[in-house]
PDB file of C-alpha atoms in Angstrom:
ATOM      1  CA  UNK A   1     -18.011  17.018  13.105  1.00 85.00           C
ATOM      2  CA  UNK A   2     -16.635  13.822  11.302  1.00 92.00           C
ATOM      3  CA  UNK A   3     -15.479  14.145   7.810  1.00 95.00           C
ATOM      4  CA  UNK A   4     -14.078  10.856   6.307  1.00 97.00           C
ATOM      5  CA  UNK A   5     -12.576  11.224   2.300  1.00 97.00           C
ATOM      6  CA  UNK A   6     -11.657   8.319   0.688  1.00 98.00           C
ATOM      7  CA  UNK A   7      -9.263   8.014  -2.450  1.00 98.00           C
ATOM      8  CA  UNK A   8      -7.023   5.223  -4.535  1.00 98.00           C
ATOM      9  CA  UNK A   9      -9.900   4.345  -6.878  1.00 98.00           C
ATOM     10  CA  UNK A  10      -9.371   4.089 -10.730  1.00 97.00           C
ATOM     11  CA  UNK A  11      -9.528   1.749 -13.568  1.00 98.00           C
ATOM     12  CA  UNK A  12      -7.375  -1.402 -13.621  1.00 98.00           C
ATOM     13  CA  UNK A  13      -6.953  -4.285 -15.540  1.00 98.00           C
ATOM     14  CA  UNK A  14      -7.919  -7.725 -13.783  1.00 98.00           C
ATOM     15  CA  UNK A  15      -5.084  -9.482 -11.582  1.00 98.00           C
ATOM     16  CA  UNK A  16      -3.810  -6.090 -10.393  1.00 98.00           C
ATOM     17  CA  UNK A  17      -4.341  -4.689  -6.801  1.00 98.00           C
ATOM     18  CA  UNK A  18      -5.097  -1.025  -5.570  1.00 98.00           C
ATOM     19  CA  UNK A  19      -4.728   0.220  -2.064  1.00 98.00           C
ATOM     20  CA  UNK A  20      -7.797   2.273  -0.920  1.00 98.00           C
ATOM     21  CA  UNK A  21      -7.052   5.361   1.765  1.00 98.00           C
ATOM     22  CA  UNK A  22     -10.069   6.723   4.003  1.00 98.00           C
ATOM     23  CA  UNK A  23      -8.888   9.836   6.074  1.00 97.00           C
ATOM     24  CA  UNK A  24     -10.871  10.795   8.667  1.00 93.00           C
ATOM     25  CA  UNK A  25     -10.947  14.059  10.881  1.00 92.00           C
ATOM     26  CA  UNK A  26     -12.988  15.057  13.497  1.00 90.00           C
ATOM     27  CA  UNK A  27     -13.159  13.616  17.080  1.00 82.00           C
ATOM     28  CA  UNK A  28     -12.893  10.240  16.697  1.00 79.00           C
ATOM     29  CA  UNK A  29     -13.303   8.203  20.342  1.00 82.00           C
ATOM     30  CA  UNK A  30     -11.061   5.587  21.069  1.00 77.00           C
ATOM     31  CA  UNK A  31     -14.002   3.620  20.931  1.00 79.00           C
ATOM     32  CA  UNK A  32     -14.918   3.207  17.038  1.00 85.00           C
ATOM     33  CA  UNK A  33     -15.323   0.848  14.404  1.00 93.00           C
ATOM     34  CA  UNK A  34     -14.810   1.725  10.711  1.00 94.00           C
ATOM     35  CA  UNK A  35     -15.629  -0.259   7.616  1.00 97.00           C
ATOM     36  CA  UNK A  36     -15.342  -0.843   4.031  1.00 98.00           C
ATOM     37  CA  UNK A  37     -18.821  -0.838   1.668  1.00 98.00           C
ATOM     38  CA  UNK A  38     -19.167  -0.986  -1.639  1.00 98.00           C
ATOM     39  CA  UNK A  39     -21.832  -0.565  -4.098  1.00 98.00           C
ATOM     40  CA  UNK A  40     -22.334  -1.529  -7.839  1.00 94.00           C
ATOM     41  CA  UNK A  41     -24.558   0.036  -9.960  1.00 88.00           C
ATOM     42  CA  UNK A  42     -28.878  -0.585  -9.252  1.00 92.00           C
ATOM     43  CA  UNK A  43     -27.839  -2.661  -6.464  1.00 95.00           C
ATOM     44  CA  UNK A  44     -27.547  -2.866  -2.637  1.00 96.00           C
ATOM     45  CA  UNK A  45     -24.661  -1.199  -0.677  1.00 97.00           C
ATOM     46  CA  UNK A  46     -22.786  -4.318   1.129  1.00 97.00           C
ATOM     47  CA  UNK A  47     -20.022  -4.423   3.530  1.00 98.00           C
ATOM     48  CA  UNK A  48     -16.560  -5.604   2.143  1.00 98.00           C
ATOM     49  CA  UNK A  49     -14.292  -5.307   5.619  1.00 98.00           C
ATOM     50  CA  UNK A  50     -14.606  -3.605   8.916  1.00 96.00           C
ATOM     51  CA  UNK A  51     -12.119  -3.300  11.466  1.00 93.00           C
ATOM     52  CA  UNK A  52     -12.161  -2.151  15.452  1.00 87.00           C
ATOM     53  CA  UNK A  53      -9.481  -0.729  17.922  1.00 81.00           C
ATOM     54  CA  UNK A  54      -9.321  -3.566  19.590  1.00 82.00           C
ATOM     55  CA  UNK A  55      -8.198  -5.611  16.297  1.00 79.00           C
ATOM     56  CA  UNK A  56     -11.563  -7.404  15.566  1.00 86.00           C
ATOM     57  CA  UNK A  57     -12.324  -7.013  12.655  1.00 90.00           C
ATOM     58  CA  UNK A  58     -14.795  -8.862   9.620  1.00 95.00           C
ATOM     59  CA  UNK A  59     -13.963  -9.892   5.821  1.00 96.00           C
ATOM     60  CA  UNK A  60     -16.996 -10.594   3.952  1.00 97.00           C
ATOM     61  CA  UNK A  61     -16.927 -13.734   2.204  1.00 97.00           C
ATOM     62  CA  UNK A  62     -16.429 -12.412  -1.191  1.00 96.00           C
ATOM     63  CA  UNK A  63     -13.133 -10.745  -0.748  1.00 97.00           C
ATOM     64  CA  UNK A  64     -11.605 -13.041   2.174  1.00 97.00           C
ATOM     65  CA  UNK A  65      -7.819 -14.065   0.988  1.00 97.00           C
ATOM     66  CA  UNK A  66      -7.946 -11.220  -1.353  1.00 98.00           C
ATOM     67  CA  UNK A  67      -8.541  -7.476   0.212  1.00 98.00           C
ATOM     68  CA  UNK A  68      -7.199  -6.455   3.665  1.00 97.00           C
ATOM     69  CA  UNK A  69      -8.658  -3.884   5.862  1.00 97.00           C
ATOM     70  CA  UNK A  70      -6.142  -2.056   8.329  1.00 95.00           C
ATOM     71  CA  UNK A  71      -6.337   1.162   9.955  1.00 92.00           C
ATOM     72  CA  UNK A  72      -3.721   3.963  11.258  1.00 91.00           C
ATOM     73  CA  UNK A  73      -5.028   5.247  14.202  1.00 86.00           C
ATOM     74  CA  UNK A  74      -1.741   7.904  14.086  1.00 89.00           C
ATOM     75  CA  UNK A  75      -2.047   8.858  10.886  1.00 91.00           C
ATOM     76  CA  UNK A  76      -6.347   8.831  10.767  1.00 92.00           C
ATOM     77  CA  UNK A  77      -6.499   6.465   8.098  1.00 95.00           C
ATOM     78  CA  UNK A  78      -8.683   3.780   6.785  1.00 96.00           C
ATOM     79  CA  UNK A  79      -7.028   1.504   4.341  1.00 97.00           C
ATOM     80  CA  UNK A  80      -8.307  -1.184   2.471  1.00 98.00           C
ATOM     81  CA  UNK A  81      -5.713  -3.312   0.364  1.00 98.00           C
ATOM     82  CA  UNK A  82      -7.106  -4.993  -2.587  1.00 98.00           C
ATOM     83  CA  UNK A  83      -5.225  -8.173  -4.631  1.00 98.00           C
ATOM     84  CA  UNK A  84      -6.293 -10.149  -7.675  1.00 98.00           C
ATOM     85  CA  UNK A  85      -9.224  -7.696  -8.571  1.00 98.00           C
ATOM     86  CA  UNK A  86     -11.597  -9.290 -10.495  1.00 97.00           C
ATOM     87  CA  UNK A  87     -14.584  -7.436 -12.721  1.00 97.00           C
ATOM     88  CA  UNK A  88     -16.832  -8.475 -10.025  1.00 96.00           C
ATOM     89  CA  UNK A  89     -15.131  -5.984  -7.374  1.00 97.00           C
ATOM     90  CA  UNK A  90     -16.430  -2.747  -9.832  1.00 97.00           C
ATOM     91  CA  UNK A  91     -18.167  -0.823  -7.218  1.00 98.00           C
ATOM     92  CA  UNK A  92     -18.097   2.572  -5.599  1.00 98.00           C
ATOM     93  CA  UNK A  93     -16.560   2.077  -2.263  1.00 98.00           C
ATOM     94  CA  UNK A  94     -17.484   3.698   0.691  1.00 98.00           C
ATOM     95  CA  UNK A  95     -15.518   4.036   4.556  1.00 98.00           C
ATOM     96  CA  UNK A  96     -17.801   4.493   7.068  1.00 97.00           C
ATOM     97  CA  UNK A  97     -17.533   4.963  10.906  1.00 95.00           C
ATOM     98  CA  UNK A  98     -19.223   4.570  13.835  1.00 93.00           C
ATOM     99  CA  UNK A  99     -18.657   4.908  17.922  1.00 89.00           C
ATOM    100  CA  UNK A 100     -19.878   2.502  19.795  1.00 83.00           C
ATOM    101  CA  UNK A 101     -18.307  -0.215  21.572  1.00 80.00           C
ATOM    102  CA  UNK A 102     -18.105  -3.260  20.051  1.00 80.00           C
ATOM    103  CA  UNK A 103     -16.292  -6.513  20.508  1.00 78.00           C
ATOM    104  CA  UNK A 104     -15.306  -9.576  18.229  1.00 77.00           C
ATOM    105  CA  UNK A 105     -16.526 -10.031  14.712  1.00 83.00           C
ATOM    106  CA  UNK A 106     -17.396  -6.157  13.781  1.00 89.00           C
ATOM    107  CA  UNK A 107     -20.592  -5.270  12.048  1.00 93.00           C
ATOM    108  CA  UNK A 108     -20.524  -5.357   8.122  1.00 96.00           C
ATOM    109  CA  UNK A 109     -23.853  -3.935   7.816  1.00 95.00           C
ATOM    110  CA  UNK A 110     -24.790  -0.565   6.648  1.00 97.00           C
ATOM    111  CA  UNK A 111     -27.217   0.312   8.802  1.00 95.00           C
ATOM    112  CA  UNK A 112     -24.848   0.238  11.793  1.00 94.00           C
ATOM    113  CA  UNK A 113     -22.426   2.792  10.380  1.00 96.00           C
ATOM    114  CA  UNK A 114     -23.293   6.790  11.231  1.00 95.00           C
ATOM    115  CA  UNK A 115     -20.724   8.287   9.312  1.00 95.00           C
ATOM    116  CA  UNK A 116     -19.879   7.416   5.360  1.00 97.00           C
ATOM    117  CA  UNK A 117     -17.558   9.183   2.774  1.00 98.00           C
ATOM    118  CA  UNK A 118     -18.652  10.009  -0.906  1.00 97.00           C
ATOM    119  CA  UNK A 119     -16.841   7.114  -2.487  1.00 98.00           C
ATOM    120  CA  UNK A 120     -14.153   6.281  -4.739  1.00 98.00           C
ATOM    121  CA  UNK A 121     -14.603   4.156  -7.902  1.00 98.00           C
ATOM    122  CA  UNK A 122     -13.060   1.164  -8.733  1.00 98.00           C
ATOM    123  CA  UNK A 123     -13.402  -0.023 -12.094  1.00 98.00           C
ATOM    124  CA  UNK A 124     -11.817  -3.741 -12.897  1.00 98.00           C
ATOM    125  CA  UNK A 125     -11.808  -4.535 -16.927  1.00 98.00           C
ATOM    126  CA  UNK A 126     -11.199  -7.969 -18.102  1.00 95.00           C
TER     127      UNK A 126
END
């Protein structure tokens, strides 16, 4: 069974970056891709970064130059760096995982993700 917890949520002040930590246990295949949602209150969960083992990986257009996704296969972790927060990033954020094979730009849509964490909330005050 896969279990995936993220943490490094909280309340910052625009301008300021966080560092988001998804630890995942389980059997995890070396085939995998793992991603980054996020979701802010009444609306749609969206995909914010998602990475592969084979390096692809996928920025969504909102956070490109300003988060980075990474991931320590050693160490089981998920990580998503986030710079210059703005209010607009206030979301619960979700990792998520899946186990197929896939190549080049990975997917950055929910519904191609098996596994998800609870969340951790980010909160960016102007």
């Amino acid at each position: 069974q896969v279990q995936l917890v993220e943490s490094g949520g909280g309340s910052v002040q625009a301008g300021d970056s966080l560092r988001l930590s998804c630890v995942y246990t389980g059997t995890i295949p070396s085939r995998h891709y793992m991603g980054w949602f996020r979701q802010r209150p009444g609306g749609q969960r969206e995909g914010v970064a998602s990475v592969n083992q084979y390096g692809g990986s996928s920025v969504s257009d909102s956070v490109k130059g300003r988060f980075t996704i990474s991931e320590d296969s050693d160490e089981h972790t998920l990580y998503l760096q986030m710079s210059s927060l703005k209010p607009e990033d206030t979301a619960m954020y979700y990792c998520a995982a899946d186990f197929r094979t896939w190549y080049g730009d990975t997917p950055l849509t929910p519904s191609m993700y098996t596994y998800w964490g609870q969340g951790t909330q980010v909160t960016v005050s102007s």
